[in-house]
Amino acid sequence: MKVPFLELKTQYESIKDDINAAINDVIEKTAFAGGPFVKKFEDEFAAFCGTQQCIGVGSGTDALWLALLGLGIGPGDEVITVPNTFIATTEAISFCGARPVFVDVEDKTYTMDPALVEKTITPKTKAIIPVHLFGQMADMDPIMEIARKHGLFVIEDACQAHGAEYKGKMAGTIGDAGCFSFYPGKNLGAYGEAGAVVTNNADLDNKIRMLRDHGQAKKYYHGLIGWNARMDGIQGAILSVKLKRLPGWNEARRNNAKLYNDLLRKVDGLVPPSEAPYSKHVYHLYVIRVKNRDALIAALAKKDVYCGIHYPITIHLQDAYKFLGKGKGSFPVAEESASEFVSLPMYPELTQEMIEYAVKELKESMSARVS
Ligand SMILES: Cc1ncc(COP(=O)(O)O)c(C=O)c1O
């Protein structure tokens, strides 16, 4: 049996007629850049999240960048975030001219440790970006409390957390803005690049709409210096088709995670993911921890079970961010977990047999290591 790390074709086959009709519709109506299909998806995604506004943009990276720009973050400002994220989180901060300031993460959820946030606040701090990593939301209540106390904006990086919940509230809806990626492998994935910002702030909505479209609210009248960060029509139409299925797909991911959890109970030297009591995890990734992971990943690949690593090197140790001057040991929880993470195959279409096979092979290579 073969268990790919990610496999998008099976899902496409299951919705092929709707997807092909949607693409055809966009082409027939030549609504390629922005336009009615993007607008329709924006309305549907805002309703799904429960926010007043959703702005479709070109990628999750655009979403983060434009949300920061829209809130006025710029040169001289500091933005607090975590070092164990995809680099886009910090690139967005850097591309505003601001400086990322890291805090370490909690040992069980790998999301921002609220207890560490306050001591990193300086007079330059303008915003906090908690990252809802692997499909689980950060502990938002204490983060929001600190933000309110210090007058800081909160931008949720919800790029891995479509439909995740915190105490019944949807990812992206608690802070000033929530940023989503629809990169193809995400829980809600386009068939190309796409992203969105959700917000209840009408001014911010207005600003991001202008920024994503060359700073214009009316064609050729440029009130701001903006950029081209529009979502394209085909992606909007595809996302509308797929959004209807997202709750079912997230449930399938949760069931797959439950099966993994049951089968992986009490495996020596393996730490399964944990779901915090406040959280509804949507398992964008199912990430375990083991020592000497490279040998395990290689052994599993020989058995046709393919794994990933998210992410092998924390951001403060990347060459691009050496200038921040944070060496090894600066963020021990993020660093140690990053050296042990293994992402097992996870997608709604995984079958029980595939999970059972992957776990059987995993257990065999773990016990071969011990004996
Ligand atoms: C946590 C996180 N932030 C930001 C992004 C950037 O999204 P995109 O690839 O759509 O630009 C991603 C996507 O990979 C992500 O996982």
PDB file of C-alpha atoms in Angstrom, residues 135-137 161-171 174 278-282:
ATOM      1  CA  GLY A 135      -5.150  23.661  12.544  1.00  0.00           C
ATOM      2  CA  GLN A 136      -5.365  24.594  16.228  1.00  0.00           C
ATOM      3  CA  MET A 137      -6.047  28.120  17.456  1.00  0.00           C
ATOM      4  CA  ALA A 161      -7.020  26.924  10.517  1.00  0.00           C
ATOM      5  CA  HIS A 162     -10.102  27.270   8.268  1.00  0.00           C
ATOM      6  CA  GLY A 163     -13.083  26.399  10.446  1.00  0.00           C
ATOM      7  CA  ALA A 164     -11.067  25.860  13.652  1.00  0.00           C
ATOM      8  CA  GLU A 165     -12.694  27.174  16.824  1.00  0.00           C
ATOM      9  CA  TYR A 166     -11.676  28.706  20.148  1.00  0.00           C
ATOM     10  CA  LYS A 167     -14.391  28.424  22.818  1.00  0.00           C
ATOM     11  CA  GLY A 168     -16.936  28.270  19.984  1.00  0.00           C
ATOM     12  CA  LYS A 169     -15.517  31.281  18.114  1.00  0.00           C
ATOM     13  CA  MET A 170     -14.272  30.789  14.590  1.00  0.00           C
ATOM     14  CA  ALA A 171     -10.627  31.224  13.631  1.00  0.00           C
ATOM     15  CA  ILE A 174     -11.460  37.271  17.431  1.00  0.00           C
ATOM     16  CA  TYR A 278     -10.683  25.387  24.545  1.00  0.00           C
ATOM     17  CA  SER A 279     -10.071  24.238  21.032  1.00  0.00           C
ATOM     18  CA  LYS A 280     -11.698  22.610  18.041  1.00  0.00           C
ATOM     19  CA  HIS A 281      -8.670  21.455  16.068  1.00  0.00           C
ATOM     20  CA  VAL A 282      -9.143  20.973  12.314  1.00  0.00           C
TER      21      VAL A 282
END
